[in-house]
Short mmCIF file of N, CA and C in Angstrom, two decimals:
data_model
loop_
_atom_site.label_atom_id
_atom_site.label_comp_id
_atom_site.label_asym_id
_atom_site.label_seq_id
_atom_site.Cartn_x
_atom_site.Cartn_y
_atom_site.Cartn_z
N UNK A 1024 -64.57 -75.13 -114.31
CA UNK A 1024 -63.30 -74.45 -114.49
C UNK A 1024 -63.19 -73.25 -113.56
N UNK A 1025 -64.33 -72.53 -113.36
CA UNK A 1025 -64.33 -71.39 -112.45
C UNK A 1025 -63.95 -71.80 -111.04
N UNK A 1026 -64.50 -72.96 -110.62
CA UNK A 1026 -64.22 -73.46 -109.27
C UNK A 1026 -62.74 -73.79 -109.11
N UNK A 1027 -62.15 -74.42 -110.15
CA UNK A 1027 -60.73 -74.75 -110.12
C UNK A 1027 -59.87 -73.49 -110.04
N UNK A 1028 -60.23 -72.45 -110.81
CA UNK A 1028 -59.49 -71.19 -110.79
C UNK A 1028 -59.58 -70.54 -109.41
N UNK A 1029 -60.77 -70.55 -108.79
CA UNK A 1029 -60.94 -69.99 -107.46
C UNK A 1029 -60.10 -70.75 -106.44
N UNK A 1030 -60.09 -72.09 -106.54
CA UNK A 1030 -59.29 -72.90 -105.62
C UNK A 1030 -57.79 -72.64 -105.81
N UNK A 1031 -57.37 -72.48 -107.06
CA UNK A 1031 -55.96 -72.18 -107.33
C UNK A 1031 -55.57 -70.82 -106.73
N UNK A 1032 -56.45 -69.83 -106.87
CA UNK A 1032 -56.19 -68.51 -106.29
C UNK A 1032 -56.13 -68.59 -104.77
N UNK A 1033 -57.08 -69.32 -104.18
CA UNK A 1033 -57.09 -69.49 -102.72
C UNK A 1033 -55.84 -70.21 -102.23
N UNK A 1034 -55.41 -71.22 -102.97
CA UNK A 1034 -54.19 -71.95 -102.59
C UNK A 1034 -52.98 -71.02 -102.66
N UNK A 1035 -52.89 -70.21 -103.71
CA UNK A 1035 -51.77 -69.28 -103.83
C UNK A 1035 -51.76 -68.27 -102.70
N UNK A 1036 -52.94 -67.73 -102.39
CA UNK A 1036 -53.03 -66.77 -101.28
C UNK A 1036 -52.69 -67.43 -99.96
N UNK A 1037 -53.16 -68.67 -99.79
CA UNK A 1037 -52.85 -69.41 -98.56
C UNK A 1037 -51.37 -69.65 -98.40
N UNK A 1038 -50.68 -69.96 -99.51
CA UNK A 1038 -49.24 -70.20 -99.46
C UNK A 1038 -48.49 -68.91 -99.19
N UNK A 1039 -48.96 -67.81 -99.75
CA UNK A 1039 -48.26 -66.55 -99.56
C UNK A 1039 -48.74 -65.77 -98.33
N UNK A 1040 -49.53 -66.40 -97.50
CA UNK A 1040 -50.03 -65.80 -96.25
C UNK A 1040 -48.84 -65.46 -95.36
N UNK A 1041 -48.99 -64.59 -94.39
CA UNK A 1041 -47.87 -64.11 -93.58
C UNK A 1041 -47.14 -65.22 -92.86
N UNK A 1042 -45.90 -64.96 -92.42
CA UNK A 1042 -45.02 -65.96 -91.83
C UNK A 1042 -45.52 -66.49 -90.50
N UNK A 1043 -46.46 -65.83 -89.85
CA UNK A 1043 -46.96 -66.35 -88.58
C UNK A 1043 -48.19 -67.21 -88.76
N UNK A 1044 -48.75 -67.25 -89.94
CA UNK A 1044 -49.99 -68.00 -90.16
C UNK A 1044 -49.80 -69.49 -90.00
N UNK A 1045 -48.63 -70.02 -90.29
CA UNK A 1045 -48.44 -71.46 -90.28
C UNK A 1045 -48.52 -72.08 -88.90
N UNK A 1046 -48.33 -71.34 -87.83
CA UNK A 1046 -48.38 -71.91 -86.49
C UNK A 1046 -49.59 -71.42 -85.70
N UNK A 1047 -50.68 -71.13 -86.42
CA UNK A 1047 -51.92 -70.70 -85.79
C UNK A 1047 -52.82 -71.89 -85.50
N UNK A 1048 -53.72 -71.70 -84.56
CA UNK A 1048 -54.69 -72.73 -84.18
C UNK A 1048 -55.44 -73.25 -85.40
N UNK A 1049 -55.56 -74.58 -85.47
CA UNK A 1049 -56.30 -75.21 -86.55
C UNK A 1049 -55.46 -75.67 -87.72
N UNK A 1050 -54.23 -75.17 -87.85
CA UNK A 1050 -53.37 -75.58 -88.95
C UNK A 1050 -52.75 -76.95 -88.68
N UNK A 1051 -52.17 -77.53 -89.71
CA UNK A 1051 -51.62 -78.88 -89.64
C UNK A 1051 -50.16 -78.86 -90.06
N UNK A 1052 -49.34 -79.63 -89.35
CA UNK A 1052 -47.92 -79.79 -89.66
C UNK A 1052 -47.70 -81.22 -90.14
N UNK A 1053 -47.04 -81.39 -91.27
CA UNK A 1053 -46.71 -82.73 -91.78
C UNK A 1053 -45.30 -82.70 -92.34
N UNK A 1054 -44.54 -83.74 -92.06
CA UNK A 1054 -43.18 -83.81 -92.57
C UNK A 1054 -42.38 -84.87 -91.85
N UNK A 1055 -41.10 -84.61 -91.70
CA UNK A 1055 -40.25 -85.60 -91.04
C UNK A 1055 -38.84 -85.10 -90.83
N UNK A 1056 -38.08 -85.91 -90.10
CA UNK A 1056 -36.69 -85.62 -89.78
C UNK A 1056 -35.80 -86.76 -90.26
N UNK A 1057 -34.57 -86.41 -90.57
CA UNK A 1057 -33.51 -87.39 -90.81
C UNK A 1057 -32.43 -87.10 -89.79
N UNK A 1058 -32.00 -88.12 -89.08
CA UNK A 1058 -30.98 -87.92 -88.07
C UNK A 1058 -30.02 -89.09 -88.01
N UNK A 1059 -28.95 -88.91 -87.25
CA UNK A 1059 -27.98 -89.97 -87.00
C UNK A 1059 -27.43 -90.52 -88.32
N UNK A 1060 -27.21 -89.65 -89.29
CA UNK A 1060 -26.81 -90.05 -90.63
C UNK A 1060 -25.29 -90.14 -90.73
N UNK A 1061 -24.80 -91.32 -91.13
CA UNK A 1061 -23.36 -91.46 -91.37
C UNK A 1061 -23.11 -92.55 -92.39
N UNK A 1062 -22.05 -92.37 -93.15
CA UNK A 1062 -21.62 -93.33 -94.15
C UNK A 1062 -20.13 -93.53 -93.96
N UNK A 1063 -19.76 -94.68 -93.42
CA UNK A 1063 -18.34 -94.97 -93.18
C UNK A 1063 -17.67 -95.42 -94.46
N UNK A 1064 -16.53 -94.85 -94.78
CA UNK A 1064 -15.83 -95.18 -96.01
C UNK A 1064 -14.69 -96.16 -95.78
N UNK A 1065 -14.29 -96.35 -94.54
CA UNK A 1065 -13.23 -97.31 -94.24
C UNK A 1065 -13.78 -98.73 -94.30
N UNK A 1066 -12.88 -99.68 -94.34
CA UNK A 1066 -13.29 -101.08 -94.35
C UNK A 1066 -13.39 -101.58 -92.91
N UNK A 1067 -14.43 -102.23 -92.45
CA UNK A 1067 -15.66 -102.54 -93.17
C UNK A 1067 -16.56 -101.30 -93.25
N UNK A 1068 -17.23 -101.14 -94.37
CA UNK A 1068 -18.07 -99.97 -94.56
C UNK A 1068 -19.33 -100.06 -93.71
N UNK A 1069 -19.76 -98.91 -93.21
CA UNK A 1069 -20.95 -98.82 -92.35
C UNK A 1069 -21.92 -97.79 -92.90
N UNK A 1070 -23.18 -97.94 -92.52
CA UNK A 1070 -24.22 -96.98 -92.88
C UNK A 1070 -25.17 -96.86 -91.70
N UNK A 1071 -25.53 -95.62 -91.33
CA UNK A 1071 -26.45 -95.37 -90.22
C UNK A 1071 -27.40 -94.24 -90.62
N UNK A 1072 -28.70 -94.42 -90.32
CA UNK A 1072 -29.69 -93.37 -90.58
C UNK A 1072 -30.94 -93.64 -89.76
N UNK A 1073 -31.61 -92.56 -89.32
CA UNK A 1073 -32.91 -92.61 -88.66
C UNK A 1073 -33.86 -91.72 -89.44
N UNK A 1074 -35.07 -92.20 -89.68
CA UNK A 1074 -36.11 -91.43 -90.36
C UNK A 1074 -37.32 -91.35 -89.43
N UNK A 1075 -37.84 -90.13 -89.24
CA UNK A 1075 -38.95 -89.92 -88.32
C UNK A 1075 -40.05 -89.09 -88.99
N UNK A 1076 -41.08 -89.72 -89.58
CA UNK A 1076 -42.21 -88.95 -90.10
C UNK A 1076 -43.07 -88.43 -88.95
N UNK A 1077 -43.66 -87.23 -89.14
CA UNK A 1077 -44.45 -86.57 -88.10
C UNK A 1077 -45.70 -85.93 -88.70
N UNK A 1078 -46.75 -85.86 -87.89
CA UNK A 1078 -47.96 -85.11 -88.24
C UNK A 1078 -48.52 -84.53 -86.95
N UNK A 1079 -48.91 -83.26 -86.98
CA UNK A 1079 -49.43 -82.61 -85.77
C UNK A 1079 -50.47 -81.57 -86.15
N UNK A 1080 -51.34 -81.29 -85.20
CA UNK A 1080 -52.41 -80.30 -85.37
C UNK A 1080 -52.20 -79.22 -84.32
N UNK A 1081 -52.31 -77.96 -84.73
CA UNK A 1081 -52.14 -76.84 -83.81
C UNK A 1081 -53.42 -76.66 -83.00
N UNK A 1082 -53.38 -77.05 -81.72
CA UNK A 1082 -54.55 -76.95 -80.85
C UNK A 1082 -54.78 -75.53 -80.37
N UNK A 1083 -53.73 -74.73 -80.38
CA UNK A 1083 -53.82 -73.28 -80.16
C UNK A 1083 -52.60 -72.66 -80.80
N UNK A 1084 -52.57 -71.34 -80.90
CA UNK A 1084 -51.43 -70.69 -81.53
C UNK A 1084 -50.14 -71.13 -80.86
N UNK A 1085 -49.15 -71.52 -81.65
CA UNK A 1085 -47.81 -71.92 -81.22
C UNK A 1085 -47.73 -73.28 -80.53
N UNK A 1086 -48.83 -74.01 -80.38
CA UNK A 1086 -48.82 -75.31 -79.70
C UNK A 1086 -49.41 -76.37 -80.61
N UNK A 1087 -48.61 -77.41 -80.91
CA UNK A 1087 -49.06 -78.49 -81.78
C UNK A 1087 -48.95 -79.83 -81.06
N UNK A 1088 -49.96 -80.68 -81.25
CA UNK A 1088 -49.97 -82.04 -80.72
C UNK A 1088 -50.18 -82.99 -81.87
N UNK A 1089 -49.48 -84.14 -81.84
CA UNK A 1089 -49.62 -85.07 -82.95
C UNK A 1089 -48.97 -86.40 -82.67
N UNK A 1090 -48.52 -87.05 -83.75
CA UNK A 1090 -47.95 -88.39 -83.67
C UNK A 1090 -46.69 -88.46 -84.51
N UNK A 1091 -45.88 -89.47 -84.21
CA UNK A 1091 -44.65 -89.70 -84.96
C UNK A 1091 -44.43 -91.20 -85.10
N UNK A 1092 -43.62 -91.57 -86.04
CA UNK A 1092 -43.12 -92.92 -86.19
C UNK A 1092 -41.62 -92.80 -86.40
N UNK A 1093 -40.87 -93.80 -86.02
CA UNK A 1093 -39.41 -93.70 -86.17
C UNK A 1093 -38.86 -95.05 -86.60
N UNK A 1094 -37.95 -95.03 -87.56
CA UNK A 1094 -37.24 -96.22 -87.96
C UNK A 1094 -35.79 -95.85 -88.21
N UNK A 1095 -34.89 -96.62 -87.64
CA UNK A 1095 -33.48 -96.38 -87.83
C UNK A 1095 -32.73 -97.68 -88.02
N UNK A 1096 -31.64 -97.59 -88.74
CA UNK A 1096 -30.82 -98.78 -88.99
C UNK A 1096 -29.35 -98.40 -89.00
N UNK A 1097 -28.54 -99.26 -88.44
CA UNK A 1097 -27.08 -99.16 -88.52
C UNK A 1097 -26.59 -100.50 -89.02
N UNK A 1098 -25.87 -100.49 -90.10
CA UNK A 1098 -25.40 -101.74 -90.66
C UNK A 1098 -23.92 -101.67 -90.97
N UNK A 1099 -23.26 -102.78 -90.77
CA UNK A 1099 -21.84 -102.90 -91.07
C UNK A 1099 -21.66 -104.15 -91.90
N UNK A 1100 -20.94 -104.04 -92.99
CA UNK A 1100 -20.80 -105.15 -93.92
C UNK A 1100 -20.25 -106.39 -93.21
N UNK A 1101 -21.03 -107.48 -93.31
CA UNK A 1101 -20.60 -108.76 -92.77
C UNK A 1101 -20.93 -109.01 -91.30
N UNK A 1102 -21.49 -108.01 -90.57
CA UNK A 1102 -21.75 -108.23 -89.14
C UNK A 1102 -23.21 -108.08 -88.75
N UNK A 1103 -24.09 -107.74 -89.66
CA UNK A 1103 -25.50 -107.58 -89.32
C UNK A 1103 -25.88 -106.12 -89.12
N UNK A 1104 -27.07 -105.92 -88.53
CA UNK A 1104 -27.62 -104.57 -88.40
C UNK A 1104 -28.19 -104.33 -87.02
N UNK A 1105 -28.13 -103.07 -86.59
CA UNK A 1105 -28.85 -102.59 -85.41
C UNK A 1105 -30.12 -101.92 -85.93
N UNK A 1106 -31.24 -102.16 -85.24
CA UNK A 1106 -32.51 -101.59 -85.66
C UNK A 1106 -33.11 -100.79 -84.51
N UNK A 1107 -33.60 -99.58 -84.83
CA UNK A 1107 -34.28 -98.72 -83.86
C UNK A 1107 -35.66 -98.40 -84.41
N UNK A 1108 -36.67 -98.38 -83.55
CA UNK A 1108 -38.03 -98.13 -84.00
C UNK A 1108 -38.84 -97.51 -82.88
N UNK A 1109 -39.92 -96.86 -83.24
CA UNK A 1109 -40.80 -96.27 -82.24
C UNK A 1109 -42.04 -95.66 -82.88
N UNK A 1110 -43.06 -95.50 -82.06
CA UNK A 1110 -44.30 -94.86 -82.48
C UNK A 1110 -44.93 -94.24 -81.23
N UNK A 1111 -45.50 -93.05 -81.38
CA UNK A 1111 -46.08 -92.42 -80.20
C UNK A 1111 -46.61 -91.02 -80.46
N UNK A 1112 -46.80 -90.28 -79.37
CA UNK A 1112 -47.35 -88.92 -79.42
C UNK A 1112 -46.24 -87.89 -79.27
N UNK A 1113 -46.43 -86.73 -79.88
CA UNK A 1113 -45.45 -85.65 -79.75
C UNK A 1113 -46.17 -84.34 -79.48
N UNK A 1114 -45.44 -83.42 -78.89
CA UNK A 1114 -45.93 -82.08 -78.65
C UNK A 1114 -44.86 -81.07 -78.99
N UNK A 1115 -45.28 -79.92 -79.51
CA UNK A 1115 -44.34 -78.85 -79.85
C UNK A 1115 -44.87 -77.52 -79.32
N UNK A 1116 -43.93 -76.69 -78.88
CA UNK A 1116 -44.26 -75.31 -78.50
C UNK A 1116 -43.30 -74.38 -79.23
N UNK A 1117 -43.83 -73.46 -80.02
CA UNK A 1117 -43.04 -72.47 -80.75
C UNK A 1117 -43.02 -71.18 -79.95
N UNK A 1118 -41.87 -70.51 -79.92
CA UNK A 1118 -41.78 -69.22 -79.26
C UNK A 1118 -42.59 -68.20 -80.04
N UNK A 1119 -42.98 -67.14 -79.38
CA UNK A 1119 -43.73 -66.07 -80.02
C UNK A 1119 -42.85 -65.25 -80.95
N UNK A 1120 -43.46 -64.36 -81.69
CA UNK A 1120 -42.72 -63.53 -82.65
C UNK A 1120 -41.75 -62.58 -81.94
N UNK A 1121 -41.94 -62.36 -80.64
CA UNK A 1121 -41.01 -61.51 -79.89
C UNK A 1121 -39.66 -62.18 -79.67
N UNK A 1122 -39.56 -63.49 -79.92
CA UNK A 1122 -38.30 -64.22 -79.75
C UNK A 1122 -37.76 -64.68 -81.10
N UNK A 1123 -38.17 -64.03 -82.18
CA UNK A 1123 -37.69 -64.38 -83.51
C UNK A 1123 -36.18 -64.19 -83.59
N UNK A 1124 -35.48 -65.27 -83.98
CA UNK A 1124 -34.03 -65.19 -84.15
C UNK A 1124 -33.70 -64.59 -85.50
N UNK A 1125 -34.34 -65.07 -86.52
CA UNK A 1125 -34.25 -64.51 -87.86
C UNK A 1125 -35.63 -64.06 -88.28
N UNK A 1126 -35.72 -63.27 -89.33
CA UNK A 1126 -37.02 -62.74 -89.75
C UNK A 1126 -38.04 -63.84 -90.00
N UNK A 1127 -37.62 -64.96 -90.57
CA UNK A 1127 -38.55 -66.05 -90.88
C UNK A 1127 -38.25 -67.30 -90.08
N UNK A 1128 -37.68 -67.17 -88.90
CA UNK A 1128 -37.33 -68.34 -88.11
C UNK A 1128 -37.97 -68.32 -86.74
N UNK A 1129 -38.18 -69.51 -86.19
CA UNK A 1129 -38.74 -69.65 -84.84
C UNK A 1129 -38.02 -70.76 -84.09
N UNK A 1130 -37.80 -70.53 -82.81
CA UNK A 1130 -37.28 -71.56 -81.92
C UNK A 1130 -38.48 -72.34 -81.39
N UNK A 1131 -38.30 -73.65 -81.25
CA UNK A 1131 -39.37 -74.48 -80.69
C UNK A 1131 -38.78 -75.55 -79.78
N UNK A 1132 -39.63 -76.10 -78.95
CA UNK A 1132 -39.27 -77.24 -78.12
C UNK A 1132 -40.16 -78.40 -78.51
N UNK A 1133 -39.59 -79.60 -78.55
CA UNK A 1133 -40.37 -80.78 -78.90
C UNK A 1133 -40.16 -81.86 -77.86
N UNK A 1134 -41.22 -82.55 -77.51
CA UNK A 1134 -41.16 -83.68 -76.59
C UNK A 1134 -42.03 -84.80 -77.14
N UNK A 1135 -41.62 -86.04 -76.88
CA UNK A 1135 -42.41 -87.18 -77.33
C UNK A 1135 -42.40 -88.30 -76.29
N UNK A 1136 -43.44 -89.12 -76.35
CA UNK A 1136 -43.54 -90.31 -75.51
C UNK A 1136 -44.26 -91.37 -76.34
N UNK A 1137 -43.79 -92.62 -76.23
CA UNK A 1137 -44.41 -93.68 -77.00
C UNK A 1137 -43.78 -95.02 -76.70
N UNK A 1138 -44.00 -95.96 -77.58
CA UNK A 1138 -43.42 -97.29 -77.48
C UNK A 1138 -42.31 -97.40 -78.50
N UNK A 1139 -41.19 -97.96 -78.08
CA UNK A 1139 -40.08 -98.07 -79.00
C UNK A 1139 -39.06 -99.09 -78.54
N UNK A 1140 -38.02 -99.20 -79.30
CA UNK A 1140 -36.98 -100.14 -78.93
C UNK A 1140 -35.73 -99.99 -79.77
N UNK A 1141 -34.70 -100.65 -79.28
CA UNK A 1141 -33.42 -100.73 -79.98
C UNK A 1141 -32.95 -102.17 -79.89
N UNK A 1142 -32.83 -102.81 -81.02
CA UNK A 1142 -32.34 -104.18 -81.08
C UNK A 1142 -30.97 -104.15 -81.73
N UNK A 1143 -29.96 -104.35 -80.92
CA UNK A 1143 -28.59 -104.25 -81.37
C UNK A 1143 -28.04 -105.61 -81.75
N UNK A 1144 -27.17 -105.64 -82.74
CA UNK A 1144 -26.56 -106.91 -83.16
C UNK A 1144 -25.69 -107.44 -82.04
N UNK A 1145 -25.58 -108.73 -81.96
CA UNK A 1145 -24.76 -109.34 -80.93
C UNK A 1145 -25.53 -109.52 -79.64
N UNK A 1146 -24.95 -110.23 -78.70
CA UNK A 1146 -25.64 -110.49 -77.44
C UNK A 1146 -25.67 -109.27 -76.52
N UNK A 1147 -26.74 -109.19 -75.71
CA UNK A 1147 -26.81 -108.19 -74.66
C UNK A 1147 -27.06 -106.77 -75.09
N UNK A 1148 -27.84 -106.55 -76.15
CA UNK A 1148 -27.99 -105.17 -76.56
C UNK A 1148 -29.38 -104.72 -76.93
N UNK A 1149 -30.44 -105.40 -76.50
CA UNK A 1149 -31.76 -104.95 -76.91
C UNK A 1149 -32.54 -104.36 -75.73
N UNK A 1150 -33.32 -103.32 -76.03
CA UNK A 1150 -34.21 -102.71 -75.06
C UNK A 1150 -35.50 -102.37 -75.79
N UNK A 1151 -36.62 -102.76 -75.21
CA UNK A 1151 -37.94 -102.45 -75.78
C UNK A 1151 -38.83 -101.96 -74.65
N UNK A 1152 -39.59 -100.90 -74.90
CA UNK A 1152 -40.47 -100.40 -73.85
C UNK A 1152 -40.90 -98.97 -74.10
N UNK A 1153 -40.86 -98.15 -73.04
CA UNK A 1153 -41.28 -96.76 -73.08
C UNK A 1153 -40.18 -95.90 -73.68
N UNK A 1154 -40.54 -95.14 -74.72
CA UNK A 1154 -39.59 -94.25 -75.40
C UNK A 1154 -39.91 -92.81 -75.03
N UNK A 1155 -38.90 -92.06 -74.61
CA UNK A 1155 -39.04 -90.65 -74.25
C UNK A 1155 -38.03 -89.83 -75.03
N UNK A 1156 -38.40 -88.60 -75.37
CA UNK A 1156 -37.47 -87.72 -76.05
C UNK A 1156 -37.87 -86.27 -75.85
N UNK A 1157 -36.87 -85.38 -75.84
CA UNK A 1157 -37.14 -83.94 -75.74
C UNK A 1157 -35.93 -83.17 -76.22
N UNK A 1158 -36.17 -81.93 -76.65
CA UNK A 1158 -35.07 -81.09 -77.06
C UNK A 1158 -35.51 -79.82 -77.76
N UNK A 1159 -34.57 -78.89 -77.93
CA UNK A 1159 -34.86 -77.63 -78.63
C UNK A 1159 -34.61 -77.76 -80.12
N UNK A 1160 -35.30 -76.92 -80.88
CA UNK A 1160 -35.12 -76.91 -82.32
C UNK A 1160 -35.26 -75.52 -82.89
N UNK A 1161 -34.96 -75.40 -84.16
CA UNK A 1161 -35.10 -74.13 -84.87
C UNK A 1161 -35.73 -74.40 -86.23
N UNK A 1162 -36.79 -73.68 -86.55
CA UNK A 1162 -37.47 -73.80 -87.84
C UNK A 1162 -37.25 -72.52 -88.64
N UNK A 1163 -36.77 -72.67 -89.87
CA UNK A 1163 -36.62 -71.54 -90.77
C UNK A 1163 -37.62 -71.72 -91.90
N UNK A 1164 -38.52 -70.75 -92.08
CA UNK A 1164 -39.58 -70.85 -93.06
C UNK A 1164 -39.11 -70.27 -94.39
N UNK A 1165 -38.81 -71.16 -95.35
CA UNK A 1165 -38.38 -70.71 -96.67
C UNK A 1165 -39.55 -70.12 -97.44
N UNK A 1166 -40.76 -70.59 -97.15
CA UNK A 1166 -42.01 -69.96 -97.58
C UNK A 1166 -42.91 -70.02 -96.35
N UNK A 1167 -44.03 -69.33 -96.35
CA UNK A 1167 -44.91 -69.42 -95.19
C UNK A 1167 -45.45 -70.83 -94.92
N UNK A 1168 -45.37 -71.72 -95.90
CA UNK A 1168 -45.91 -73.07 -95.73
C UNK A 1168 -44.85 -74.15 -95.63
N UNK A 1169 -43.58 -73.82 -95.80
CA UNK A 1169 -42.51 -74.83 -95.78
C UNK A 1169 -41.43 -74.41 -94.82
N UNK A 1170 -41.10 -75.31 -93.89
CA UNK A 1170 -40.06 -75.04 -92.91
C UNK A 1170 -38.93 -76.04 -92.97
N UNK A 1171 -37.71 -75.54 -92.90
CA UNK A 1171 -36.53 -76.38 -92.75
C UNK A 1171 -36.12 -76.31 -91.29
N UNK A 1172 -35.83 -77.46 -90.69
CA UNK A 1172 -35.62 -77.49 -89.25
C UNK A 1172 -34.34 -78.23 -88.87
N UNK A 1173 -33.85 -77.86 -87.71
CA UNK A 1173 -32.81 -78.63 -87.05
C UNK A 1173 -33.26 -78.82 -85.60
N UNK A 1174 -32.98 -80.00 -85.06
CA UNK A 1174 -33.48 -80.37 -83.75
C UNK A 1174 -32.42 -81.16 -83.00
N UNK A 1175 -31.99 -80.68 -81.84
CA UNK A 1175 -31.07 -81.39 -80.97
C UNK A 1175 -31.92 -82.12 -79.94
N UNK A 1176 -31.88 -83.45 -79.95
CA UNK A 1176 -32.85 -84.20 -79.16
C UNK A 1176 -32.20 -85.31 -78.35
N UNK A 1177 -32.62 -85.39 -77.08
CA UNK A 1177 -32.25 -86.50 -76.21
C UNK A 1177 -33.32 -87.58 -76.35
N UNK A 1178 -32.91 -88.81 -76.61
CA UNK A 1178 -33.83 -89.94 -76.76
C UNK A 1178 -33.45 -91.03 -75.78
N UNK A 1179 -34.44 -91.62 -75.13
CA UNK A 1179 -34.19 -92.71 -74.21
C UNK A 1179 -35.27 -93.78 -74.32
N UNK A 1180 -34.88 -95.02 -74.08
CA UNK A 1180 -35.82 -96.14 -74.06
C UNK A 1180 -35.64 -96.86 -72.73
N UNK A 1181 -36.73 -96.99 -71.97
CA UNK A 1181 -36.74 -97.66 -70.68
C UNK A 1181 -37.67 -98.86 -70.80
N UNK A 1182 -37.20 -100.02 -70.35
CA UNK A 1182 -38.10 -101.16 -70.45
C UNK A 1182 -37.45 -102.46 -70.12
N UNK A 1183 -37.71 -103.42 -70.97
CA UNK A 1183 -37.22 -104.76 -70.74
C UNK A 1183 -36.33 -105.18 -71.90
N UNK A 1184 -35.65 -106.27 -71.73
CA UNK A 1184 -34.69 -106.76 -72.70
C UNK A 1184 -33.39 -107.01 -71.98
N UNK A 1185 -32.33 -107.21 -72.72
CA UNK A 1185 -31.06 -107.49 -72.07
C UNK A 1185 -30.43 -106.24 -71.46
N UNK A 1186 -30.92 -105.06 -71.85
CA UNK A 1186 -30.47 -103.80 -71.27
C UNK A 1186 -31.71 -103.01 -70.86
N UNK A 1187 -31.77 -102.55 -69.60
CA UNK A 1187 -32.98 -101.88 -69.10
C UNK A 1187 -33.12 -100.45 -69.58
N UNK A 1188 -32.02 -99.80 -70.01
CA UNK A 1188 -32.09 -98.40 -70.42
C UNK A 1188 -31.05 -98.12 -71.48
N UNK A 1189 -31.47 -97.48 -72.56
CA UNK A 1189 -30.53 -97.00 -73.59
C UNK A 1189 -30.92 -95.58 -73.93
N UNK A 1190 -29.92 -94.74 -74.21
CA UNK A 1190 -30.21 -93.34 -74.53
C UNK A 1190 -29.17 -92.81 -75.49
N UNK A 1191 -29.54 -91.71 -76.15
CA UNK A 1191 -28.64 -91.07 -77.12
C UNK A 1191 -29.02 -89.60 -77.28
N UNK A 1192 -28.09 -88.83 -77.81
CA UNK A 1192 -28.30 -87.44 -78.16
C UNK A 1192 -28.08 -87.33 -79.66
N UNK A 1193 -29.10 -86.84 -80.39
CA UNK A 1193 -29.00 -86.79 -81.84
C UNK A 1193 -29.24 -85.37 -82.35
N UNK A 1194 -28.67 -85.08 -83.50
CA UNK A 1194 -28.92 -83.84 -84.22
C UNK A 1194 -29.69 -84.23 -85.47
N UNK A 1195 -30.93 -83.76 -85.57
CA UNK A 1195 -31.81 -84.12 -86.68
C UNK A 1195 -32.05 -82.92 -87.58
N UNK A 1196 -32.24 -83.19 -88.86
CA UNK A 1196 -32.60 -82.17 -89.84
C UNK A 1196 -33.93 -82.56 -90.45
N UNK A 1197 -34.84 -81.58 -90.57
CA UNK A 1197 -36.18 -81.91 -91.02
C UNK A 1197 -36.73 -80.97 -92.06
N UNK A 1198 -37.83 -81.41 -92.64
CA UNK A 1198 -38.58 -80.67 -93.65
C UNK A 1198 -40.04 -80.80 -93.25
N UNK A 1199 -40.72 -79.69 -93.01
CA UNK A 1199 -42.11 -79.72 -92.57
C UNK A 1199 -42.95 -78.86 -93.52
N UNK A 1200 -44.17 -79.32 -93.76
CA UNK A 1200 -45.14 -78.55 -94.53
C UNK A 1200 -46.25 -78.15 -93.57
N UNK A 1201 -46.59 -76.88 -93.58
CA UNK A 1201 -47.63 -76.33 -92.71
C UNK A 1201 -48.86 -76.05 -93.57
N UNK A 1202 -49.90 -76.85 -93.36
CA UNK A 1202 -51.12 -76.72 -94.15
C UNK A 1202 -52.14 -75.87 -93.40
N UNK A 1203 -52.82 -74.98 -94.11
CA UNK A 1203 -53.82 -74.15 -93.43
C UNK A 1203 -55.01 -74.98 -92.99
N UNK A 1204 -55.50 -74.68 -91.80
CA UNK A 1204 -56.71 -75.33 -91.29
C UNK A 1204 -57.94 -74.60 -91.79
N UNK A 1205 -59.09 -75.05 -91.35
CA UNK A 1205 -60.35 -74.46 -91.80
C UNK A 1205 -60.47 -72.99 -91.42
N UNK A 1206 -60.01 -72.61 -90.22
CA UNK A 1206 -60.08 -71.21 -89.79
C UNK A 1206 -59.26 -70.30 -90.69
N UNK A 1207 -58.06 -70.75 -91.06
CA UNK A 1207 -57.20 -69.96 -91.95
C UNK A 1207 -57.83 -69.87 -93.33
N UNK A 1208 -58.37 -70.98 -93.83
CA UNK A 1208 -59.00 -70.96 -95.15
C UNK A 1208 -60.21 -70.03 -95.17
N UNK A 1209 -61.00 -70.02 -94.09
CA UNK A 1209 -62.15 -69.11 -94.02
C UNK A 1209 -61.70 -67.65 -94.04
N UNK A 1210 -60.58 -67.35 -93.34
CA UNK A 1210 -60.05 -65.98 -93.34
C UNK A 1210 -59.58 -65.59 -94.73
N UNK A 1211 -58.89 -66.51 -95.42
CA UNK A 1211 -58.42 -66.23 -96.77
C UNK A 1211 -59.61 -65.99 -97.70
N UNK A 1212 -60.65 -66.82 -97.58
CA UNK A 1212 -61.84 -66.64 -98.43
C UNK A 1212 -62.51 -65.29 -98.18
N UNK A 1213 -62.59 -64.89 -96.90
CA UNK A 1213 -63.23 -63.61 -96.60
C UNK A 1213 -62.37 -62.44 -97.08
N UNK A 1214 -61.05 -62.60 -97.09
CA UNK A 1214 -60.15 -61.55 -97.58
C UNK A 1214 -60.26 -61.42 -99.11
N UNK A 1215 -60.54 -62.53 -99.79
CA UNK A 1215 -60.64 -62.51 -101.25
C UNK A 1215 -61.89 -61.79 -101.70
N UNK A 1216 -62.96 -61.89 -100.94
CA UNK A 1216 -64.26 -61.29 -101.33
C UNK A 1216 -64.23 -59.81 -101.30
#
């Protein structure tokens, strides 16, 4: 029971750690984005959404490297569906505290490269191959461990299929959890003693 109480105290201290702790070397980012969301109410009704789970490790302060997966669908009643997918590596760079827009917010840039594709309904609309993306974003930390984000991102797929290149510009909204790494946990433990 003592061990559980100590872990609970350490977790609370870790969560209430300062607003810059979440983007320090050794910490982990986990979460995802929702983008390209629309629900058509006219006839025929349509639905479109993209979901992108992400995980990254901070290799140094303000710099995270990791992986992502992406799945998207656009469907229209009676005509079939468009499917978008991808998997690959991502990188993020957060601005320093000297560029803070809000007290608990940070601007960041994100870029990704991987394998992906877009298979569109009807003839002449599929592309599969190298997927590239980049864009600026803003993270607002509602707690030191939870960030709400918005990301304006250019996405492109170059490869083979009936279309050699497809691209889009999307506005994504995300939710990220910043978990303390071993270095942060060691600092918290030493502060508790």
